[in-house]
Amino acid sequence: MIRPTPIIPTRYCIAALLLLLACAGRLCAEAPATSSAVLQPYVDKHQLAGAVAMVIDKDKVLSVEAVGHADIAAGRPMKPDAMFWIASQSKPMTSVAVMMLVDEGKIALNDPVEKYLPEFKGQMVVAERDKDHLLLRKPAHPITVREVLSHMSGLPFKSAAEEPTLDALPLAAAVRTYAMTPLETEPGTAYKYSNAGINTAARILEVVSGTKYEDFMQQRLFTPLGMKDTTFWPNEEQAARIATSYRPDAARTNLSPFPISQLIYPLTDRTRRFPMPAGGLFSTAADTAAFCRMLLNRGQLDGKRYLSEAAIDEISKRQTPTTVKESYGLGFAVGPDTFGHGGAHATNMEIRPARGIAIIWMVQHGGFPGEGKNVQGAFKNWAIEKFGRE
């Protein structure tokens, strides 16, 4: 006897089809296995020269990929140990060093800078300025340590003495020129991104610790963290690993190499080049990862504490008032659930505590042709989808 085929109600067929489509959609939306699958198309289109892209958690490296070239003309491939000028990523590293002395009670964030650097006593602020005259007045209060670390001091980006490069003056001499320069805005009222402010904080570190800034960084931060390639003066071997910087060519359809014009060459020169705390460091993805792991671990790494948890809270929370649009901590740019910093040639590090990861992006670009401007965001989205836990 032939049994009739049961008739399945239409509503169940539709539900099953929708479930099947949803599952297929999830499979299609799944992140590529490696970041190179995301990045290589930009290299192929000459929109990205090369990159070292890394994702870490508080314990280990989750992913590292090197794509493209460190030097296109020479055919030198990008490698994981490539060196990069990290520029303003030096700011958070300097800030961490200053906060070590805050933890030790040797510096107070709300102290006036002039308490540690008497040359700042009597500093004035611009009241009026036009092409013919400049009117100065006394500020409502002297600039503070907190304000120089959060770009709220009113100090300029740099002084006129720091031309044409940023590394030609010893730190003490550079900071004296800031003390002689009028503040551009009333302290605490306006955000003014300032190399001068971070350099001033580093000079306070020198005076308080009795140690040269660069020696303090090496002894208290770089060496203990195992940051063997982080330096103001790359040696010959390290210099050979520095990735060439690129920017769009005249037609904005390809890449053209260009030098780091803010620094003196050769970069190995320890006689004419001086450490610049706000932007002078060279580093690698691995070294930057060690620094970020310490931050993800709330100030400690491999059994050694570098910063108190209170200090981590200070650097990673918004210090700028709600009256300004910029969100900045102490040496760190701060988002709703992130803190980190970028550099002038497009390097970046971003710590995401809630997701338990840090994202490290090492390139050397002064702009990107075509859709290259989207490449960092594409990598970041991949990293969050692949590794970021809710």
mmCIF file of C-alpha atoms in Angstrom:
data_model
loop_
_atom_site.group_PDB
_atom_site.id
_atom_site.type_symbol
_atom_site.label_atom_id
_atom_site.label_comp_id
_atom_site.label_asym_id
_atom_site.label_seq_id
_atom_site.Cartn_x
_atom_site.Cartn_y
_atom_site.Cartn_z
ATOM 1 C CA MET A 1 0.000 0.000 0.000
ATOM 2 C CA ILE A 2 1.370 3.363 -1.010
ATOM 3 C CA ARG A 3 1.221 5.877 1.806
ATOM 4 C CA PRO A 4 0.531 9.489 0.838
ATOM 5 C CA THR A 5 3.340 12.005 1.367
ATOM 6 C CA PRO A 6 2.503 14.134 4.377
ATOM 7 C CA ILE A 7 1.777 17.736 3.605
ATOM 8 C CA ILE A 8 3.986 20.125 5.608
ATOM 9 C CA PRO A 9 2.282 23.409 6.359
ATOM 10 C CA THR A 10 3.697 26.323 4.368
ATOM 11 C CA ARG A 11 4.550 28.291 7.493
ATOM 12 C CA TYR A 12 7.002 25.553 8.579
ATOM 13 C CA CYS A 13 8.680 25.546 5.166
ATOM 14 C CA ILE A 14 9.152 29.285 5.313
ATOM 15 C CA ALA A 15 10.555 29.088 8.853
ATOM 16 C CA ALA A 16 13.017 26.374 7.827
ATOM 17 C CA LEU A 17 14.106 28.389 4.803
ATOM 18 C CA LEU A 18 14.667 31.497 6.908
ATOM 19 C CA LEU A 19 16.718 29.468 9.413
ATOM 20 C CA LEU A 20 18.830 28.065 6.587
ATOM 21 C CA LEU A 21 19.422 31.538 5.146
ATOM 22 C CA ALA A 22 20.355 32.910 8.568
ATOM 23 C CA CYS A 23 22.918 30.152 9.104
ATOM 24 C CA ALA A 24 24.374 30.739 5.646
ATOM 25 C CA GLY A 25 24.591 34.446 6.387
ATOM 26 C CA ARG A 26 26.519 33.789 9.560
ATOM 27 C CA LEU A 27 28.935 31.560 7.688
ATOM 28 C CA CYS A 28 29.452 34.203 5.000
ATOM 29 C CA ALA A 29 29.956 36.928 7.612
ATOM 30 C CA GLU A 30 32.589 34.983 9.534
ATOM 31 C CA ALA A 31 35.932 36.817 9.697
ATOM 32 C CA PRO A 32 38.692 35.652 7.327
ATOM 33 C CA ALA A 33 41.164 33.279 8.962
ATOM 34 C CA THR A 34 44.085 35.741 8.719
ATOM 35 C CA SER A 35 44.450 39.495 8.556
ATOM 36 C CA SER A 36 46.553 39.145 5.398
ATOM 37 C CA ALA A 37 43.359 38.202 3.543
ATOM 38 C CA VAL A 38 41.985 41.588 4.578
ATOM 39 C CA LEU A 39 45.159 43.603 3.910
ATOM 40 C CA GLN A 40 46.657 42.051 0.780
ATOM 41 C CA PRO A 41 44.065 43.544 -1.625
ATOM 42 C CA TYR A 42 45.175 47.043 -0.571
ATOM 43 C CA VAL A 43 48.795 46.081 -1.279
ATOM 44 C CA ASP A 44 47.837 44.649 -4.663
ATOM 45 C CA LYS A 45 46.108 47.919 -5.588
ATOM 46 C CA HIS A 46 49.162 49.981 -4.498
ATOM 47 C CA GLN A 47 47.103 51.637 -1.768
ATOM 48 C CA LEU A 48 49.261 50.220 1.044
ATOM 49 C CA ALA A 49 53.017 49.698 0.853
ATOM 50 C CA GLY A 50 53.208 47.211 3.688
ATOM 51 C CA ALA A 51 52.169 46.609 7.280
ATOM 52 C CA VAL A 52 52.781 44.558 10.377
ATOM 53 C CA ALA A 53 49.383 43.936 11.961
ATOM 54 C CA MET A 54 49.123 42.352 15.401
ATOM 55 C CA VAL A 55 46.418 41.434 17.894
ATOM 56 C CA ILE A 56 47.208 40.475 21.481
ATOM 57 C CA ASP A 57 45.451 39.668 24.704
ATOM 58 C CA LYS A 58 46.880 40.120 28.178
ATOM 59 C CA ASP A 59 48.840 36.861 27.955
ATOM 60 C CA LYS A 60 49.984 36.337 24.388
ATOM 61 C CA VAL A 61 50.028 37.293 20.721
ATOM 62 C CA LEU A 62 46.822 36.133 19.049
ATOM 63 C CA SER A 63 47.747 37.090 15.495
ATOM 64 C CA VAL A 64 50.635 38.715 13.651
ATOM 65 C CA GLU A 65 50.889 39.198 9.896
ATOM 66 C CA ALA A 66 53.417 41.060 7.755
ATOM 67 C CA VAL A 67 52.177 42.038 4.291
ATOM 68 C CA GLY A 68 53.603 44.007 1.383
ATOM 69 C CA HIS A 69 56.985 45.715 1.313
ATOM 70 C CA ALA A 70 59.185 47.635 3.724
ATOM 71 C CA ASP A 71 60.914 49.091 0.646
ATOM 72 C CA ILE A 72 59.128 48.719 -2.673
ATOM 73 C CA ALA A 73 61.963 49.840 -4.970
ATOM 74 C CA ALA A 74 64.477 47.538 -3.276
ATOM 75 C CA GLY A 75 62.018 44.649 -3.234
ATOM 76 C CA ARG A 76 62.466 44.339 0.534
ATOM 77 C CA PRO A 77 59.475 42.473 1.955
ATOM 78 C CA MET A 78 57.817 43.597 5.145
ATOM 79 C CA LYS A 79 58.799 41.315 8.039
ATOM 80 C CA PRO A 80 57.379 41.012 11.557
ATOM 81 C CA ASP A 81 60.556 42.532 13.064
ATOM 82 C CA ALA A 82 60.478 45.648 10.847
ATOM 83 C CA MET A 83 61.284 48.921 12.618
ATOM 84 C CA PHE A 84 58.985 51.944 12.451
ATOM 85 C CA TRP A 85 59.132 55.572 13.506
ATOM 86 C CA ILE A 86 56.217 55.495 15.946
ATOM 87 C CA ALA A 87 56.256 59.294 16.349
ATOM 88 C CA SER A 88 53.508 60.398 18.767
ATOM 89 C CA GLN A 89 53.096 56.889 20.130
ATOM 90 C CA SER A 90 56.084 58.049 22.180
ATOM 91 C CA LYS A 91 53.650 60.239 24.166
ATOM 92 C CA PRO A 92 51.895 57.438 26.070
ATOM 93 C CA MET A 93 55.212 55.743 26.808
ATOM 94 C CA THR A 94 56.525 59.010 28.249
ATOM 95 C CA SER A 95 53.314 59.476 30.209
ATOM 96 C CA VAL A 96 53.624 56.017 31.761
ATOM 97 C CA ALA A 97 57.155 56.880 32.900
ATOM 98 C CA VAL A 98 55.927 60.133 34.484
ATOM 99 C CA MET A 99 53.114 58.255 36.213
ATOM 100 C CA MET A 100 55.656 55.915 37.780
ATOM 101 C CA LEU A 101 56.939 58.922 39.709
ATOM 102 C CA VAL A 102 53.379 59.959 40.533
ATOM 103 C CA ASP A 103 52.907 56.503 42.038
ATOM 104 C CA GLU A 104 56.061 57.038 44.075
ATOM 105 C CA GLY A 105 54.757 60.354 45.430
ATOM 106 C CA LYS A 106 57.541 62.345 43.738
ATOM 107 C CA ILE A 107 55.234 64.196 41.319
ATOM 108 C CA ALA A 108 51.660 65.384 41.926
ATOM 109 C CA LEU A 109 49.410 65.822 38.913
ATOM 110 C CA ASN A 110 47.789 68.998 40.201
ATOM 111 C CA ASP A 111 51.089 70.673 41.085
ATOM 112 C CA PRO A 112 52.108 73.677 38.998
ATOM 113 C CA VAL A 113 54.884 72.925 36.532
ATOM 114 C CA GLU A 114 56.877 75.822 37.989
ATOM 115 C CA LYS A 115 57.234 73.885 41.276
ATOM 116 C CA TYR A 116 59.605 71.541 39.432
ATOM 117 C CA LEU A 117 60.822 73.852 36.657
ATOM 118 C CA PRO A 118 61.311 77.391 38.024
ATOM 119 C CA GLU A 119 61.860 78.788 34.509
ATOM 120 C CA PHE A 120 58.076 78.646 34.046
ATOM 121 C CA LYS A 121 57.422 81.196 36.811
ATOM 122 C CA GLY A 122 55.784 84.306 35.426
ATOM 123 C CA GLN A 123 54.712 82.710 32.140
ATOM 124 C CA MET A 124 52.082 84.821 30.389
ATOM 125 C CA VAL A 125 49.104 84.023 28.150
ATOM 126 C CA VAL A 126 48.121 85.736 24.893
ATOM 127 C CA ALA A 127 45.204 88.128 25.481
ATOM 128 C CA GLU A 128 45.077 89.701 22.002
ATOM 129 C CA ARG A 129 47.013 89.126 18.820
ATOM 130 C CA ASP A 130 46.972 90.561 15.324
ATOM 131 C CA LYS A 131 49.582 91.169 12.637
ATOM 132 C CA ASP A 132 50.803 94.360 14.315
ATOM 133 C CA HIS A 133 50.747 93.685 18.051
ATOM 134 C CA LEU A 134 50.629 91.093 20.817
ATOM 135 C CA LEU A 135 49.008 91.727 24.183
ATOM 136 C CA LEU A 136 49.884 89.428 27.082
ATOM 137 C CA ARG A 137 48.337 88.968 30.511
ATOM 138 C CA LYS A 138 48.845 86.796 33.556
ATOM 139 C CA PRO A 139 46.932 83.487 33.359
ATOM 140 C CA ALA A 140 44.310 82.603 35.950
ATOM 141 C CA HIS A 141 46.637 79.888 37.249
ATOM 142 C CA PRO A 142 50.046 78.475 36.330
ATOM 143 C CA ILE A 143 50.010 75.405 34.099
ATOM 144 C CA THR A 144 49.894 72.073 35.939
ATOM 145 C CA VAL A 145 51.409 68.651 35.369
ATOM 146 C CA ARG A 146 47.948 67.259 34.599
ATOM 147 C CA GLU A 147 47.410 69.963 31.977
ATOM 148 C CA VAL A 148 50.680 69.370 30.137
ATOM 149 C CA LEU A 149 49.918 65.626 29.955
ATOM 150 C CA SER A 150 46.353 66.205 28.665
ATOM 151 C CA HIS A 151 47.069 69.005 26.142
ATOM 152 C CA MET A 152 45.079 71.495 28.225
ATOM 153 C CA SER A 153 47.993 73.737 29.245
ATOM 154 C CA GLY A 154 47.855 76.265 26.409
ATOM 155 C CA LEU A 155 51.443 75.514 25.398
ATOM 156 C CA PRO A 156 52.023 75.586 21.629
ATOM 157 C CA PHE A 157 52.646 72.472 19.544
ATOM 158 C CA LYS A 158 56.351 73.375 19.515
ATOM 159 C CA SER A 159 58.523 76.456 19.890
ATOM 160 C CA ALA A 160 60.105 78.415 17.052
ATOM 161 C CA ALA A 161 63.496 77.120 18.214
ATOM 162 C CA GLU A 162 62.524 73.591 17.142
ATOM 163 C CA GLU A 163 62.888 74.282 13.436
ATOM 164 C CA PRO A 164 63.400 72.632 11.054
ATOM 165 C CA THR A 165 63.561 69.343 13.017
ATOM 166 C CA LEU A 166 62.218 68.219 16.386
ATOM 167 C CA ASP A 167 65.359 66.465 17.642
ATOM 168 C CA ALA A 168 68.040 69.166 17.364
ATOM 169 C CA LEU A 169 67.836 70.516 20.944
ATOM 170 C CA PRO A 170 68.685 68.820 24.254
ATOM 171 C CA LEU A 171 65.516 68.337 26.290
ATOM 172 C CA ALA A 172 66.401 70.947 28.920
ATOM 173 C CA ALA A 173 67.109 73.556 26.240
ATOM 174 C CA ALA A 174 63.900 72.789 24.344
ATOM 175 C CA VAL A 175 61.814 73.099 27.492
ATOM 176 C CA ARG A 176 63.393 76.476 28.353
ATOM 177 C CA THR A 177 62.119 77.768 25.012
ATOM 178 C CA TYR A 178 58.575 76.718 25.978
ATOM 179 C CA ALA A 179 58.868 78.618 29.251
ATOM 180 C CA MET A 180 59.799 81.750 27.275
ATOM 181 C CA THR A 181 56.865 81.295 24.893
ATOM 182 C CA PRO A 182 53.472 82.792 25.830
ATOM 183 C CA LEU A 183 50.616 80.374 26.364
ATOM 184 C CA GLU A 184 48.188 80.365 23.446
ATOM 185 C CA THR A 185 45.088 79.795 25.584
ATOM 186 C CA GLU A 186 44.092 80.078 29.222
ATOM 187 C CA PRO A 187 45.238 76.905 31.059
ATOM 188 C CA GLY A 188 42.502 74.318 31.467
ATOM 189 C CA THR A 189 40.066 75.918 29.008
ATOM 190 C CA ALA A 190 41.039 74.699 25.534
ATOM 191 C CA TYR A 191 42.572 71.592 23.992
ATOM 192 C CA LYS A 192 45.809 72.332 22.124
ATOM 193 C CA TYR A 193 47.697 69.246 20.951
ATOM 194 C CA SER A 194 51.196 69.949 22.176
ATOM 195 C CA ASN A 195 54.536 68.220 21.800
ATOM 196 C CA ALA A 196 55.800 70.955 24.106
ATOM 197 C CA GLY A 197 53.528 69.764 26.913
ATOM 198 C CA ILE A 198 54.678 66.139 26.819
ATOM 199 C CA ASN A 199 58.320 67.226 26.517
ATOM 200 C CA THR A 200 57.824 69.459 29.568
ATOM 201 C CA ALA A 201 56.456 66.519 31.570
ATOM 202 C CA ALA A 202 59.529 64.503 30.562
ATOM 203 C CA ARG A 203 61.815 67.285 31.753
ATOM 204 C CA ILE A 204 60.031 67.211 35.123
ATOM 205 C CA LEU A 205 60.777 63.480 35.216
ATOM 206 C CA GLU A 206 64.478 64.237 34.672
ATOM 207 C CA VAL A 207 64.635 66.851 37.423
ATOM 208 C CA VAL A 208 62.704 64.810 39.977
ATOM 209 C CA SER A 209 64.435 61.485 39.309
ATOM 210 C CA GLY A 210 67.932 62.903 38.829
ATOM 211 C CA THR A 211 68.201 60.637 35.772
ATOM 212 C CA LYS A 212 68.348 61.569 32.104
ATOM 213 C CA TYR A 213 64.969 61.029 30.491
ATOM 214 C CA GLU A 214 66.297 58.520 27.946
ATOM 215 C CA ASP A 215 68.115 56.552 30.668
ATOM 216 C CA PHE A 216 64.986 56.453 32.819
ATOM 217 C CA MET A 217 62.957 55.116 29.901
ATOM 218 C CA GLN A 218 65.539 52.439 29.189
ATOM 219 C CA GLN A 219 66.086 51.375 32.789
ATOM 220 C CA ARG A 220 62.527 51.543 34.108
ATOM 221 C CA LEU A 221 60.434 50.667 31.067
ATOM 222 C CA PHE A 222 62.105 49.365 27.907
ATOM 223 C CA THR A 223 64.602 46.899 29.368
ATOM 224 C CA PRO A 224 62.275 45.404 32.014
ATOM 225 C CA LEU A 225 59.480 44.985 29.448
ATOM 226 C CA GLY A 226 61.857 43.372 26.956
ATOM 227 C CA MET A 227 61.437 46.209 24.433
ATOM 228 C CA LYS A 228 64.825 45.566 22.857
ATOM 229 C CA ASP A 229 64.160 47.492 19.644
ATOM 230 C CA THR A 230 62.575 50.635 21.105
ATOM 231 C CA THR A 231 65.028 53.520 20.859
ATOM 232 C CA PHE A 232 65.606 57.130 19.891
ATOM 233 C CA TRP A 233 68.797 56.115 18.085
ATOM 234 C CA PRO A 234 68.469 53.021 15.910
ATOM 235 C CA ASN A 235 71.824 51.287 15.528
ATOM 236 C CA GLU A 236 73.039 50.233 12.074
ATOM 237 C CA GLU A 237 71.310 46.858 12.238
ATOM 238 C CA GLN A 238 68.038 48.416 13.409
ATOM 239 C CA ALA A 239 68.244 51.234 10.859
ATOM 240 C CA ALA A 240 68.435 48.624 8.103
ATOM 241 C CA ARG A 241 65.077 47.284 9.316
ATOM 242 C CA ILE A 242 63.259 50.649 9.258
ATOM 243 C CA ALA A 243 60.349 50.628 6.815
ATOM 244 C CA THR A 244 60.389 53.328 4.149
ATOM 245 C CA SER A 245 57.684 55.980 4.491
ATOM 246 C CA TYR A 246 55.231 56.396 1.606
ATOM 247 C CA ARG A 247 52.579 58.870 0.558
ATOM 248 C CA PRO A 248 50.365 59.266 -2.532
ATOM 249 C CA ASP A 249 52.116 60.348 -5.711
ATOM 250 C CA ALA A 250 51.072 63.477 -7.628
ATOM 251 C CA ALA A 251 48.287 61.610 -9.401
ATOM 252 C CA ARG A 252 47.160 60.055 -6.094
ATOM 253 C CA THR A 253 46.984 56.665 -7.797
ATOM 254 C CA ASN A 254 50.252 55.138 -6.562
ATOM 255 C CA LEU A 255 52.798 55.368 -3.746
ATOM 256 C CA SER A 256 55.842 57.611 -3.544
ATOM 257 C CA PRO A 257 58.636 57.320 -0.908
ATOM 258 C CA PHE A 258 59.554 60.282 1.289
ATOM 259 C CA PRO A 259 61.955 60.859 4.208
ATOM 260 C CA ILE A 260 61.084 61.544 7.847
ATOM 261 C CA SER A 261 61.649 65.288 7.543
ATOM 262 C CA GLN A 262 61.068 65.991 11.259
ATOM 263 C CA LEU A 263 64.282 64.201 12.256
ATOM 264 C CA ILE A 264 68.005 64.673 11.581
ATOM 265 C CA TYR A 265 69.859 62.099 9.491
ATOM 266 C CA PRO A 266 71.631 59.789 9.988
ATOM 267 C CA LEU A 267 69.237 58.460 12.587
ATOM 268 C CA THR A 268 72.141 56.646 14.258
ATOM 269 C CA ASP A 269 73.776 60.004 15.160
ATOM 270 C CA ARG A 270 73.923 60.380 18.957
ATOM 271 C CA THR A 271 75.911 63.631 18.751
ATOM 272 C CA ARG A 272 73.532 65.937 16.899
ATOM 273 C CA ARG A 273 70.257 64.116 17.595
ATOM 274 C CA PHE A 274 68.539 64.350 20.986
ATOM 275 C CA PRO A 275 65.647 62.318 22.446
ATOM 276 C CA MET A 276 62.251 63.884 21.837
ATOM 277 C CA PRO A 277 59.745 62.501 24.371
ATOM 278 C CA ALA A 278 56.655 63.555 22.416
ATOM 279 C CA GLY A 279 57.579 61.812 19.191
ATOM 280 C CA GLY A 280 61.115 60.541 18.749
ATOM 281 C CA LEU A 281 60.927 56.785 19.280
ATOM 282 C CA PHE A 282 61.430 53.926 16.835
ATOM 283 C CA SER A 283 59.947 50.544 17.682
ATOM 284 C CA THR A 284 58.541 47.238 16.423
ATOM 285 C CA ALA A 285 55.152 45.569 16.677
ATOM 286 C CA ALA A 286 56.522 43.069 19.220
ATOM 287 C CA ASP A 287 57.909 45.810 21.482
ATOM 288 C CA THR A 288 54.700 47.802 21.265
ATOM 289 C CA ALA A 289 52.808 44.633 22.140
ATOM 290 C CA ALA A 290 54.815 44.238 25.356
ATOM 291 C CA PHE A 291 53.878 47.783 26.368
ATOM 292 C CA CYS A 292 50.210 47.169 25.525
ATOM 293 C CA ARG A 293 50.147 43.859 27.394
ATOM 294 C CA MET A 294 51.298 45.676 30.517
ATOM 295 C CA LEU A 295 48.410 48.113 30.101
ATOM 296 C CA LEU A 296 45.899 45.295 29.473
ATOM 297 C CA ASN A 297 47.145 43.687 32.694
ATOM 298 C CA ARG A 298 46.293 46.858 34.632
ATOM 299 C CA GLY A 299 49.875 47.997 35.109
ATOM 300 C CA GLN A 300 51.766 44.748 35.576
ATOM 301 C CA LEU A 301 53.402 42.143 33.377
ATOM 302 C CA ASP A 302 55.049 38.795 34.090
ATOM 303 C CA GLY A 303 54.996 39.330 37.841
ATOM 304 C CA LYS A 304 56.402 42.881 37.808
ATOM 305 C CA ARG A 305 54.262 45.936 38.528
ATOM 306 C CA TYR A 306 55.014 49.088 36.555
ATOM 307 C CA LEU A 307 51.989 51.240 37.369
ATOM 308 C CA SER A 308 49.339 51.150 40.062
ATOM 309 C CA GLU A 309 45.779 50.420 39.016
ATOM 310 C CA ALA A 310 44.915 53.976 40.116
ATOM 311 C CA ALA A 311 47.502 55.298 37.644
ATOM 312 C CA ILE A 312 46.034 53.129 34.867
ATOM 313 C CA ASP A 313 42.634 54.639 35.636
ATOM 314 C CA GLU A 314 44.060 58.171 35.415
ATOM 315 C CA ILE A 315 45.817 57.747 32.084
ATOM 316 C CA SER A 316 42.931 55.902 30.442
ATOM 317 C CA LYS A 317 40.005 58.113 31.457
ATOM 318 C CA ARG A 318 38.991 61.368 29.841
ATOM 319 C CA GLN A 319 40.825 64.294 31.432
ATOM 320 C CA THR A 320 39.611 66.936 28.986
ATOM 321 C CA PRO A 321 36.461 68.813 30.064
ATOM 322 C CA THR A 322 33.142 68.332 28.301
ATOM 323 C CA THR A 323 33.467 71.879 26.985
ATOM 324 C CA VAL A 324 35.986 70.620 24.406
ATOM 325 C CA LYS A 325 35.244 67.981 21.769
ATOM 326 C CA GLU A 326 38.574 66.148 22.074
ATOM 327 C CA SER A 327 38.717 63.190 24.464
ATOM 328 C CA TYR A 328 42.206 62.781 25.878
ATOM 329 C CA GLY A 329 43.584 61.177 29.013
ATOM 330 C CA LEU A 330 47.145 61.559 30.298
ATOM 331 C CA GLY A 331 49.325 60.903 27.259
ATOM 332 C CA PHE A 332 46.601 58.740 25.685
ATOM 333 C CA ALA A 333 43.727 59.388 23.322
ATOM 334 C CA VAL A 334 40.599 58.024 24.996
ATOM 335 C CA GLY A 335 37.368 56.631 23.534
ATOM 336 C CA PRO A 336 34.252 55.271 25.220
ATOM 337 C CA ASP A 337 35.822 51.806 25.535
ATOM 338 C CA THR A 338 39.380 52.306 24.260
ATOM 339 C CA PHE A 339 42.614 54.119 24.949
ATOM 340 C CA GLY A 340 45.767 54.312 22.877
ATOM 341 C CA HIS A 341 47.583 56.560 20.426
ATOM 342 C CA GLY A 342 48.601 56.977 16.826
ATOM 343 C CA GLY A 343 51.713 58.349 15.183
ATOM 344 C CA ALA A 344 52.393 60.867 12.415
ATOM 345 C CA HIS A 345 53.180 58.146 9.862
ATOM 346 C CA ALA A 346 49.950 56.248 10.604
ATOM 347 C CA THR A 347 51.119 53.742 13.229
ATOM 348 C CA ASN A 348 48.564 53.022 15.937
ATOM 349 C CA MET A 349 47.967 51.061 19.109
ATOM 350 C CA GLU A 350 44.551 50.647 20.682
ATOM 351 C CA ILE A 351 43.806 48.975 23.997
ATOM 352 C CA ARG A 352 40.275 47.580 24.400
ATOM 353 C CA PRO A 353 39.975 46.411 28.030
ATOM 354 C CA ALA A 354 36.337 45.281 27.826
ATOM 355 C CA ARG A 355 37.133 43.028 24.871
ATOM 356 C CA GLY A 356 40.410 41.888 26.403
ATOM 357 C CA ILE A 357 42.559 42.732 23.383
ATOM 358 C CA ALA A 358 44.955 45.324 22.024
ATOM 359 C CA ILE A 359 45.328 46.077 18.321
ATOM 360 C CA ILE A 360 48.740 47.134 16.964
ATOM 361 C CA TRP A 361 49.038 48.636 13.498
ATOM 362 C CA MET A 362 52.527 49.336 12.137
ATOM 363 C CA VAL A 363 52.859 51.139 8.803
ATOM 364 C CA GLN A 364 54.819 54.117 7.469
ATOM 365 C CA HIS A 365 52.424 56.275 5.498
ATOM 366 C CA GLY A 366 51.896 60.004 5.140
ATOM 367 C CA GLY A 367 48.552 59.430 3.473
ATOM 368 C CA PHE A 368 47.067 56.754 1.237
ATOM 369 C CA PRO A 369 45.921 56.700 -2.386
ATOM 370 C CA GLY A 370 42.463 55.470 -3.307
ATOM 371 C CA GLU A 371 40.745 53.428 -0.631
ATOM 372 C CA GLY A 372 43.946 52.988 1.369
ATOM 373 C CA LYS A 373 42.580 55.270 4.063
ATOM 374 C CA ASN A 374 40.164 52.467 4.973
ATOM 375 C CA VAL A 375 42.769 49.765 5.510
ATOM 376 C CA GLN A 376 43.401 50.337 9.224
ATOM 377 C CA GLY A 377 39.668 50.296 9.920
ATOM 378 C CA ALA A 378 39.300 47.080 7.927
ATOM 379 C CA PHE A 379 42.033 45.430 10.003
ATOM 380 C CA LYS A 380 40.552 46.722 13.251
ATOM 381 C CA ASN A 381 37.096 45.404 12.361
ATOM 382 C CA TRP A 382 38.596 42.022 11.500
ATOM 383 C CA ALA A 383 40.502 41.898 14.798
ATOM 384 C CA ILE A 384 37.426 42.736 16.872
ATOM 385 C CA GLU A 385 35.243 40.220 15.044
ATOM 386 C CA LYS A 386 37.873 37.496 15.241
ATOM 387 C CA PHE A 387 39.159 37.961 18.801
ATOM 388 C CA GLY A 388 37.161 40.596 20.687
ATOM 389 C CA ARG A 389 34.998 39.047 23.347
ATOM 390 C CA GLU A 390 31.882 40.815 24.560
#
